[in-house]
PDB file of C-alpha atoms in Angstrom:
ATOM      1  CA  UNK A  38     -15.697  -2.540   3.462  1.00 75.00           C
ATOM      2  CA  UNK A  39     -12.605  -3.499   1.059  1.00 77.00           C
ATOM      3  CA  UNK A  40     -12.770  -3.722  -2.505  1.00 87.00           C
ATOM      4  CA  UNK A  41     -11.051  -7.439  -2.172  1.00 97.00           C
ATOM      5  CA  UNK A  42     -12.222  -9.508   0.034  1.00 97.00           C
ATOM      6  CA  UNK A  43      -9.636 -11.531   2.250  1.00 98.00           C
ATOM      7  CA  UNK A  44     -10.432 -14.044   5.024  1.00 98.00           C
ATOM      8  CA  UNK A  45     -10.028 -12.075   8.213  1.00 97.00           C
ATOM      9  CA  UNK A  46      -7.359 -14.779   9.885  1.00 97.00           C
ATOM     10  CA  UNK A  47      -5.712 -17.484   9.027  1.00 98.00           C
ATOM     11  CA  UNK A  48      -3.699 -19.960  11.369  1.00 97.00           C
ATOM     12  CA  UNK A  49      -1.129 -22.736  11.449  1.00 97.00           C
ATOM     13  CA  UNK A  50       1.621 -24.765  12.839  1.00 97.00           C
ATOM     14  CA  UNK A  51       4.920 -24.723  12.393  1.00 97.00           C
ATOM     15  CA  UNK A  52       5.789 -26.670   8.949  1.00 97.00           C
ATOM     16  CA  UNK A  53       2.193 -26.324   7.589  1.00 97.00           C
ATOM     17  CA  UNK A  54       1.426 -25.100   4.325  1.00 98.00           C
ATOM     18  CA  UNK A  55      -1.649 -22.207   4.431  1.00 98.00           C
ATOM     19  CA  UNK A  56      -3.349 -20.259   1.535  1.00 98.00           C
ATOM     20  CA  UNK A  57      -5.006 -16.982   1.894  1.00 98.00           C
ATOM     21  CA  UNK A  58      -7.450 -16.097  -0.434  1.00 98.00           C
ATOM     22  CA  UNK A  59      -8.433 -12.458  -2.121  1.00 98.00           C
ATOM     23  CA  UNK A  60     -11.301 -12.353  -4.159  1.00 98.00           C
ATOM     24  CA  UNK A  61     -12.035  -9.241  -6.387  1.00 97.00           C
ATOM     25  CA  UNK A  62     -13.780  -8.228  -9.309  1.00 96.00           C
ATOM     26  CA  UNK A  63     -13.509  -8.195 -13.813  1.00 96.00           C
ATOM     27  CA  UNK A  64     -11.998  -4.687 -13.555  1.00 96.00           C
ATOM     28  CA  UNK A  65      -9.829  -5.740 -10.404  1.00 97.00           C
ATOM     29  CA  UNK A  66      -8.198  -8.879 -10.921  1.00 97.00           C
ATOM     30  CA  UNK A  67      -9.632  -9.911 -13.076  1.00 97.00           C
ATOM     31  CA  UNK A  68      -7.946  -7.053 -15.197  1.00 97.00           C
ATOM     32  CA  UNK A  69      -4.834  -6.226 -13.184  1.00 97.00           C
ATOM     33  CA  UNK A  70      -1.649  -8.062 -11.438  1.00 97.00           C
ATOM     34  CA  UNK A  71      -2.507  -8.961  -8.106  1.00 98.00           C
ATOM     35  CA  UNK A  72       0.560  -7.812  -5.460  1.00 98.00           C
ATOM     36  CA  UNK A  73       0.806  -8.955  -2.247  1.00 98.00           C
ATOM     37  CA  UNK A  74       2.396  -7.263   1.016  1.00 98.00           C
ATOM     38  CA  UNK A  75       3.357  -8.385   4.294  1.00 98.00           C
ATOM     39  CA  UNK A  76       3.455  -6.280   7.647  1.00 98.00           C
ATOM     40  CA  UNK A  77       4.860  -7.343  10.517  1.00 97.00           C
ATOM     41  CA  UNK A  78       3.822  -5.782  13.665  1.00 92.00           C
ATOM     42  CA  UNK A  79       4.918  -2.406  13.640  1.00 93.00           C
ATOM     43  CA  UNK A  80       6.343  -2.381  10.927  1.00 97.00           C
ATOM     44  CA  UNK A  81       5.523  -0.668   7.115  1.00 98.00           C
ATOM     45  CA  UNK A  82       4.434  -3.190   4.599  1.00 98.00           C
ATOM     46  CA  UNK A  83       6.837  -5.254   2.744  1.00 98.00           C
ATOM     47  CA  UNK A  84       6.313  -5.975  -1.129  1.00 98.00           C
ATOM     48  CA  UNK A  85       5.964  -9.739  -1.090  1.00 98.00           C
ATOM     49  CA  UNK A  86       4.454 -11.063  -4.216  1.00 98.00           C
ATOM     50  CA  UNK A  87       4.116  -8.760  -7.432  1.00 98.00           C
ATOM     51  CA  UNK A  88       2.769  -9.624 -10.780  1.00 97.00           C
ATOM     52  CA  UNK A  89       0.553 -12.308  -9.383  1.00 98.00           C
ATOM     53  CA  UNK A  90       3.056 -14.812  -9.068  1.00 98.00           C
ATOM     54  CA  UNK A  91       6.713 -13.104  -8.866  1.00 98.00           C
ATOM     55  CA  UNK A  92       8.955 -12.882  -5.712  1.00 98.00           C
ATOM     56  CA  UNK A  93      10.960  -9.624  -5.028  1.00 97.00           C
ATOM     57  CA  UNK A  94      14.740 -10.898  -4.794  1.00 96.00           C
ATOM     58  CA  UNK A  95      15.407 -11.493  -0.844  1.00 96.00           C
ATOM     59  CA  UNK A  96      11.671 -13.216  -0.494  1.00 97.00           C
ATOM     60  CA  UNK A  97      12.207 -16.522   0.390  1.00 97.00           C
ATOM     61  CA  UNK A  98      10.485 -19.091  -1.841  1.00 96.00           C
ATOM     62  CA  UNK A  99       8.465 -20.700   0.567  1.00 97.00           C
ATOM     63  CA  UNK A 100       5.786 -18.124  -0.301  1.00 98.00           C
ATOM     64  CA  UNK A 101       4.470 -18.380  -3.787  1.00 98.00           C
ATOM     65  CA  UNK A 102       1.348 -16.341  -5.376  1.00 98.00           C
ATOM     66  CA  UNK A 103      -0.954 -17.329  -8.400  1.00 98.00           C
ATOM     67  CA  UNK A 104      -4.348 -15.735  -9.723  1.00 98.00           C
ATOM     68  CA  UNK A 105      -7.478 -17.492 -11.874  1.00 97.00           C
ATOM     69  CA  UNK A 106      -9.741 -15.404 -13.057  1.00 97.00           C
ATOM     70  CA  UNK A 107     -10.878 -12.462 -10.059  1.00 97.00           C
ATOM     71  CA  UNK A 108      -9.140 -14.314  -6.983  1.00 98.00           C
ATOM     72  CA  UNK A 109      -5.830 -15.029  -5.993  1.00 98.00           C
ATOM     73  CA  UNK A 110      -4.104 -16.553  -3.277  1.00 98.00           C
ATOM     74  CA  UNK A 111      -0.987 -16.322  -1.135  1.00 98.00           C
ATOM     75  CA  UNK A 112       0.540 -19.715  -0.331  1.00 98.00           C
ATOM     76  CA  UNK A 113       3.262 -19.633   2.944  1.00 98.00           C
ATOM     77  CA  UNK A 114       4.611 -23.393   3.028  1.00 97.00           C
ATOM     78  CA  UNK A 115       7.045 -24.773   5.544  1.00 97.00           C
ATOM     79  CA  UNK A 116       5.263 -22.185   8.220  1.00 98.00           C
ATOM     80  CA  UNK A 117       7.476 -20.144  10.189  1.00 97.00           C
ATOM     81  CA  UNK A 118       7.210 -18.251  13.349  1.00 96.00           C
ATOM     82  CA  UNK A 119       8.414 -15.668  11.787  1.00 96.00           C
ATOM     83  CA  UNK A 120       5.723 -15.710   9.120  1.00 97.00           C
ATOM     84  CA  UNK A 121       3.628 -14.192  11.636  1.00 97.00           C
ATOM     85  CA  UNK A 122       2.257 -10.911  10.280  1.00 98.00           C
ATOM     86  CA  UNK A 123      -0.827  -9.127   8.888  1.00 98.00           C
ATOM     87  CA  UNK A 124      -1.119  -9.698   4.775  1.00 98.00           C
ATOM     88  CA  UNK A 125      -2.609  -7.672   2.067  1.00 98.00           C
ATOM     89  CA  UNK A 126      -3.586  -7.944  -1.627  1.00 98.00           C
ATOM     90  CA  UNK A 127      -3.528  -5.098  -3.873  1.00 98.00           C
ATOM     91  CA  UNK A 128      -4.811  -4.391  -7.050  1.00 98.00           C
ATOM     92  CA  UNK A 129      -5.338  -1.449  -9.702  1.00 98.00           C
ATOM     93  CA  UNK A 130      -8.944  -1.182 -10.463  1.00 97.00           C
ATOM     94  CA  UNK A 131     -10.411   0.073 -13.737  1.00 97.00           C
ATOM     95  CA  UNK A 132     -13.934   0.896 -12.836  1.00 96.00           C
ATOM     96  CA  UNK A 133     -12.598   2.882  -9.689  1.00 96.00           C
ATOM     97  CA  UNK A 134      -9.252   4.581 -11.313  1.00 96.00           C
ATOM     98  CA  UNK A 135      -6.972   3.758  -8.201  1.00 97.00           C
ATOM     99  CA  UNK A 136      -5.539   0.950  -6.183  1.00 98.00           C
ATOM    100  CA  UNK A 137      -7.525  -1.227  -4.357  1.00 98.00           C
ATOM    101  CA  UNK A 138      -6.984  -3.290  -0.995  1.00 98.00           C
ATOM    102  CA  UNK A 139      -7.850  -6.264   0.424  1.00 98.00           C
ATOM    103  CA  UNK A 140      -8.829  -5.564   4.914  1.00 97.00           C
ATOM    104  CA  UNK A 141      -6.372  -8.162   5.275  1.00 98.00           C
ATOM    105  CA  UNK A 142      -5.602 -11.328   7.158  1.00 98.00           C
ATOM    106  CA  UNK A 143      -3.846 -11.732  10.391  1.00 98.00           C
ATOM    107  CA  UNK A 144      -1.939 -14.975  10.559  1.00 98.00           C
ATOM    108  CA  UNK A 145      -1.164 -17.100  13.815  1.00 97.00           C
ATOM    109  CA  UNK A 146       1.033 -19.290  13.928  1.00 96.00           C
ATOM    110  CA  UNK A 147       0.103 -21.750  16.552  1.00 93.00           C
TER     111      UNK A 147
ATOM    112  CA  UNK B  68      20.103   2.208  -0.405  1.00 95.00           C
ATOM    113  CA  UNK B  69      16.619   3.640  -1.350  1.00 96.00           C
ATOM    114  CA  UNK B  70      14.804   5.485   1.794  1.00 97.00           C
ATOM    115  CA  UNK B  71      11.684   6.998   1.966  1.00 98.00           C
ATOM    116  CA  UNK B  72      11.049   9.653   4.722  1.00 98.00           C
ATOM    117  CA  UNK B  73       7.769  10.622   5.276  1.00 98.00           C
ATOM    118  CA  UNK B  74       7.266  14.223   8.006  1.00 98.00           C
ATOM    119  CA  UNK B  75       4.420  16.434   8.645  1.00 98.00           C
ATOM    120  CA  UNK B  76       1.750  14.301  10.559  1.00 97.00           C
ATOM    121  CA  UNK B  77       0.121  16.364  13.224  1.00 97.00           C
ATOM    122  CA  UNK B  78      -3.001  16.310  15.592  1.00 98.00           C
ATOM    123  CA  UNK B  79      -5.548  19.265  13.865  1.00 98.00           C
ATOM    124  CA  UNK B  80      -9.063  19.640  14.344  1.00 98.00           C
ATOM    125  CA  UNK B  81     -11.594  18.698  11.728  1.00 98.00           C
ATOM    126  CA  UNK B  82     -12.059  21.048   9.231  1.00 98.00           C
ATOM    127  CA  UNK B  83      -8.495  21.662   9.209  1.00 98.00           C
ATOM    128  CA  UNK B  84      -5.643  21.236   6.402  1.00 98.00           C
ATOM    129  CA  UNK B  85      -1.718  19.732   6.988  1.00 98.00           C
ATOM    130  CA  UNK B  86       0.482  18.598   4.686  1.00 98.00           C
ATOM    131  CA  UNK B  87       2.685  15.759   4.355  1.00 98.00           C
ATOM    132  CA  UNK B  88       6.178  15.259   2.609  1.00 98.00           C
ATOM    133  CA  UNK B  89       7.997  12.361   2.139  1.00 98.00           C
ATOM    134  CA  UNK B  90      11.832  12.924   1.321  1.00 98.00           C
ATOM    135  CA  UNK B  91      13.296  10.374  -0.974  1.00 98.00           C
ATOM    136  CA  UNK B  92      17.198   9.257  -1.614  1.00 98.00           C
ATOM    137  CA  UNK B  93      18.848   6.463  -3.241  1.00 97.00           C
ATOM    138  CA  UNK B  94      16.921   6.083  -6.789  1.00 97.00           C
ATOM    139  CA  UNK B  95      16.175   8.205  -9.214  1.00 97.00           C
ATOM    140  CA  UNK B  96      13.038   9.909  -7.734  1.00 96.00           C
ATOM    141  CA  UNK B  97      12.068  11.483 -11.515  1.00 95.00           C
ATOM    142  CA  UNK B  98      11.596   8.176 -12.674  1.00 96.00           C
ATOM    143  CA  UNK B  99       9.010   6.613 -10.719  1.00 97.00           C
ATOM    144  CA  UNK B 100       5.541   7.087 -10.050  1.00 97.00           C
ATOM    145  CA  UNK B 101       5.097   7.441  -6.101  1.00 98.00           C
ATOM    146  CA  UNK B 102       1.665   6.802  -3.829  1.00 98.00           C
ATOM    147  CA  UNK B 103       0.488   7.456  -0.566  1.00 98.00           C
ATOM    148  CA  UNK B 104      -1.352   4.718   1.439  1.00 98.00           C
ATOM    149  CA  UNK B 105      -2.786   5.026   4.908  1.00 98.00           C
ATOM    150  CA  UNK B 106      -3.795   2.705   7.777  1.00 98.00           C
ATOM    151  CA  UNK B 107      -6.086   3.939  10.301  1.00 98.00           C
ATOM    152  CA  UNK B 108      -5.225   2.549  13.988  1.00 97.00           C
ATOM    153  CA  UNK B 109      -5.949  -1.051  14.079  1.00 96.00           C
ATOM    154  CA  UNK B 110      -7.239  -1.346  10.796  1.00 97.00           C
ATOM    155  CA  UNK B 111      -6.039  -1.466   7.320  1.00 97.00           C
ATOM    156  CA  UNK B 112      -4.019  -0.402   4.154  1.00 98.00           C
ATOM    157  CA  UNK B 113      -6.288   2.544   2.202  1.00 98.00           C
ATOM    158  CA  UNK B 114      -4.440   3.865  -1.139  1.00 98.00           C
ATOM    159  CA  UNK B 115      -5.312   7.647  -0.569  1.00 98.00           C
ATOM    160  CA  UNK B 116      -3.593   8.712  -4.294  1.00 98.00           C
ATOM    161  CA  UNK B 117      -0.629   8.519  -6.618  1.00 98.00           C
ATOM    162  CA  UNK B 118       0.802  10.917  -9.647  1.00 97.00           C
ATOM    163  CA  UNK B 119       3.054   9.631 -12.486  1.00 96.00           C
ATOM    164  CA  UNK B 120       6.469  10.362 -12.921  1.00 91.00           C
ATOM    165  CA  UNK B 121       6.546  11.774 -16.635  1.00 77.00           C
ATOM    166  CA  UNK B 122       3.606  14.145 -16.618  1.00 77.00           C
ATOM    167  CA  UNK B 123       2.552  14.065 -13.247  1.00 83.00           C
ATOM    168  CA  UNK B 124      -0.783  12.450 -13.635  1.00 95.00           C
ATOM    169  CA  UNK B 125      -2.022  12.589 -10.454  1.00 97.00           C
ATOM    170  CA  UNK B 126      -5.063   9.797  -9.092  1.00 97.00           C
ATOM    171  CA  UNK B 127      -7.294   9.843  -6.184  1.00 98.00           C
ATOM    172  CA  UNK B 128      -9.246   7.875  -3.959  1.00 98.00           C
ATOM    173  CA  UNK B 129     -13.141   8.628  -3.632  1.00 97.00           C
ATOM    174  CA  UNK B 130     -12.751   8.937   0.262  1.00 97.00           C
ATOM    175  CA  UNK B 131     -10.182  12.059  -0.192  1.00 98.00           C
ATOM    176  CA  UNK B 132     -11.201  13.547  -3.607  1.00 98.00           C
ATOM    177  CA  UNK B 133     -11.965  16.984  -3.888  1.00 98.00           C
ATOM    178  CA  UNK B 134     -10.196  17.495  -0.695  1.00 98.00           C
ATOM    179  CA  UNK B 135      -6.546  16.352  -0.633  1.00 98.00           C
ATOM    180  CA  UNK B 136      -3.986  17.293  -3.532  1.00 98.00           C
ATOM    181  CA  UNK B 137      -0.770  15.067  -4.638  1.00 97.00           C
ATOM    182  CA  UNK B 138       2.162  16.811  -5.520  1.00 97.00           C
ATOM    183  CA  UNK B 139       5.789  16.057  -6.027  1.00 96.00           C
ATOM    184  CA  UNK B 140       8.794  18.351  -6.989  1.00 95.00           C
ATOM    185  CA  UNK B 141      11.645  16.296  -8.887  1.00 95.00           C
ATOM    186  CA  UNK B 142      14.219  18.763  -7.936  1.00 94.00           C
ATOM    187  CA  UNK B 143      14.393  18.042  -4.288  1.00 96.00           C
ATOM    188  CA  UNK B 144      13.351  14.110  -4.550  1.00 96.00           C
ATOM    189  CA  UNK B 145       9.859  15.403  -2.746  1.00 97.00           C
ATOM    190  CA  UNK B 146       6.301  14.076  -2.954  1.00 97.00           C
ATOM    191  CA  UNK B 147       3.775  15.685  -0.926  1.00 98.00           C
ATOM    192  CA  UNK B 148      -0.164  15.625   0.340  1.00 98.00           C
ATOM    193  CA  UNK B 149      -1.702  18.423   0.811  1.00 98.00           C
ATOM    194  CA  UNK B 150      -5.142  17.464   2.960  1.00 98.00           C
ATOM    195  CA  UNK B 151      -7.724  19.894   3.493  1.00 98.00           C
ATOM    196  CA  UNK B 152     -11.400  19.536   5.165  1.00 98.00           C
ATOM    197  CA  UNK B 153     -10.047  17.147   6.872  1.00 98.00           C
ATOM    198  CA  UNK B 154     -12.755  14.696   8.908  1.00 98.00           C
ATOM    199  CA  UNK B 155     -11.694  12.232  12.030  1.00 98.00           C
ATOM    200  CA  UNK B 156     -12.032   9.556   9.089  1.00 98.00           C
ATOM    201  CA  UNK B 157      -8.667  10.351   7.969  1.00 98.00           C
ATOM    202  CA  UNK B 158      -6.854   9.415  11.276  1.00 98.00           C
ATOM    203  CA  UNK B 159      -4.263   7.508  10.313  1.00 98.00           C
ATOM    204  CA  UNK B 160      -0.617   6.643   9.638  1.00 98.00           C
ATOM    205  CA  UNK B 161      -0.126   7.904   5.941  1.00 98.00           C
ATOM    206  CA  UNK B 162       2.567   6.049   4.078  1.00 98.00           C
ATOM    207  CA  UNK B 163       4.673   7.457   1.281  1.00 98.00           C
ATOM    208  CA  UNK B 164       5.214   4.370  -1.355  1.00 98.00           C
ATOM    209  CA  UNK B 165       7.542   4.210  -4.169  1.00 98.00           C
ATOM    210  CA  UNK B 166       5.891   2.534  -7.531  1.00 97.00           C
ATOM    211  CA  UNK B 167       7.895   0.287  -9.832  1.00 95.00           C
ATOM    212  CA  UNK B 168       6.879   2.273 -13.269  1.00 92.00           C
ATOM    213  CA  UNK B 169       6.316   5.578 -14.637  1.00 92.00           C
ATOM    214  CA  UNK B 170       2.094   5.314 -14.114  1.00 92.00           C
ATOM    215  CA  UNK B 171       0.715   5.891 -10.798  1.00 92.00           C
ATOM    216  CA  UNK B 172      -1.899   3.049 -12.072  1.00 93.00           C
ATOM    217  CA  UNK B 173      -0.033   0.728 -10.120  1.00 93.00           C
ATOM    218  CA  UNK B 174      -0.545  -1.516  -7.038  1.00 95.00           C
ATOM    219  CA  UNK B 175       2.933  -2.720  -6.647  1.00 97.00           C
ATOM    220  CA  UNK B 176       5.516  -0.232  -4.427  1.00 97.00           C
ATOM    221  CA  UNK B 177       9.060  -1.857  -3.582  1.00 97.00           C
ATOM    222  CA  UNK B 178       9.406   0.447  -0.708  1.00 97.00           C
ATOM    223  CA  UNK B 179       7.667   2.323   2.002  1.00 98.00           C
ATOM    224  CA  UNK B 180       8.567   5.075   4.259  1.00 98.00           C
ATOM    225  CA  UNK B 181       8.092   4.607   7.865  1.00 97.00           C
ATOM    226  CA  UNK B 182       5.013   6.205   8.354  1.00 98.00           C
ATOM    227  CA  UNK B 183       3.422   9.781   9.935  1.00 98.00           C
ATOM    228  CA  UNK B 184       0.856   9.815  11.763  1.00 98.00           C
ATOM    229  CA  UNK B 185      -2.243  12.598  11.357  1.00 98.00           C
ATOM    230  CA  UNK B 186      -5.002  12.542  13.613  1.00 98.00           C
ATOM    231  CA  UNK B 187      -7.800  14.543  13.454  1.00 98.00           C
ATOM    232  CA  UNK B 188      -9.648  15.404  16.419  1.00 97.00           C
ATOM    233  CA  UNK B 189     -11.146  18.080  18.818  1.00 96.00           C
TER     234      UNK B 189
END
């Protein structure tokens, strides 16, 4: 069982907009930038959101992060096919000393 | 171009010890606080541990402490995992992850090797 919780799947259709939630904890997120990584199939994991809300340069900015409190979400607008991947929150936690995980959602794209 | 290149997984039988390495080139390896994160088959990402860059502060998951050991030498751009005891709850592909700061307290890497894969069975 993950530290941050994430909705298991998530689907959509081409030129949708979907949010994926990650809900954590006061000494998670509540205390720490939420990062967010994509994996294709395959594939390592990609750095796609950092700092809560920040894009690495080369991200396109149809994805966009933001954080309240001890969630954040991932927003993917304009859905791609391509956008079809596996997607992870991360987080430093104080209580535990080390990073913490959300178990992810897979996202269809219909 | 920063790479990250990750060697060492193996099949061994529980109760057994390997060791990773994960070669890195194109950034200055000294200056950057590097992590290894796992992902059993099918499942996924577990941070296993990370050690700062200045001081080599080294941090540890509950799941592996006591029984794997983070280690990284500066003069040959190496970081490395030694795993002992090792239980068929640590099949996976391990990860080598660069940080963005000098703390291993972080949650944000930039880049990720391709992976090895340990598997520990009888």
């Amino acid at each position: 069982q993950s530290v941050l919780t994430q909705p298991p799947s998530a689907s959509g259709t081409p030129g949708q907009r979907v949010t994926i939630s990650c809900s954590g904890s006061s000494s998670s997120i509540g205390a720490n930038h939420v990062n967010w990584y994509q994996q294709l199939p395959g594939t390592a994991p990609k750095l796609l959101i950092y700092g809560d809300d920040q894009r690495p340069s080369g991200v396109p900015d149809r994805f966009s992060g933001s954080k309240s409190g001890s969630s954040a979400s991932l927003a993917i607008s304009g859905l791609q096919s391509e956008d079809e991947a596996d997607y992870y929150c991360a987080a430093w936690d104080d209580s535990l000393n080390g990073a913490v995980f959300g178990g992810g959602t897979q996202l269809t794209v219909l | 171009e920063v790479q990250l290149l990750e060697s060492g997984g193996d099949l061994v039988q529980p109760g057994g010890s390997l060791r990773l390495s994960c070669v890195a080139s194109g950034f200055t390896f000294a200056a950057y606080a590097m992590a290894w994160v796992r992902q059993p088959p099918g499942k996924g990402l577990e941070w296993v541990s990370a050690i700062d860059a200045p001081n080599d502060l080294t941090y540890y998951a509950d799941s592996v402490k006591g029984r794997f050991t983070i280690s990284r030498d500066n003069s040959e751009n190496t970081l490395s995992l030694q795993m002992s005891s090792l239980k068929a709850e640590d099949t996976a592909v391990y990860y080598c992850a660069k940080t963005t700061t000098l703390s291993g307290r972080s949650s944000r890497s930039d880049c990720w090797g391709q992976g090895t894969l340990v598997t520990v069975s009888s």
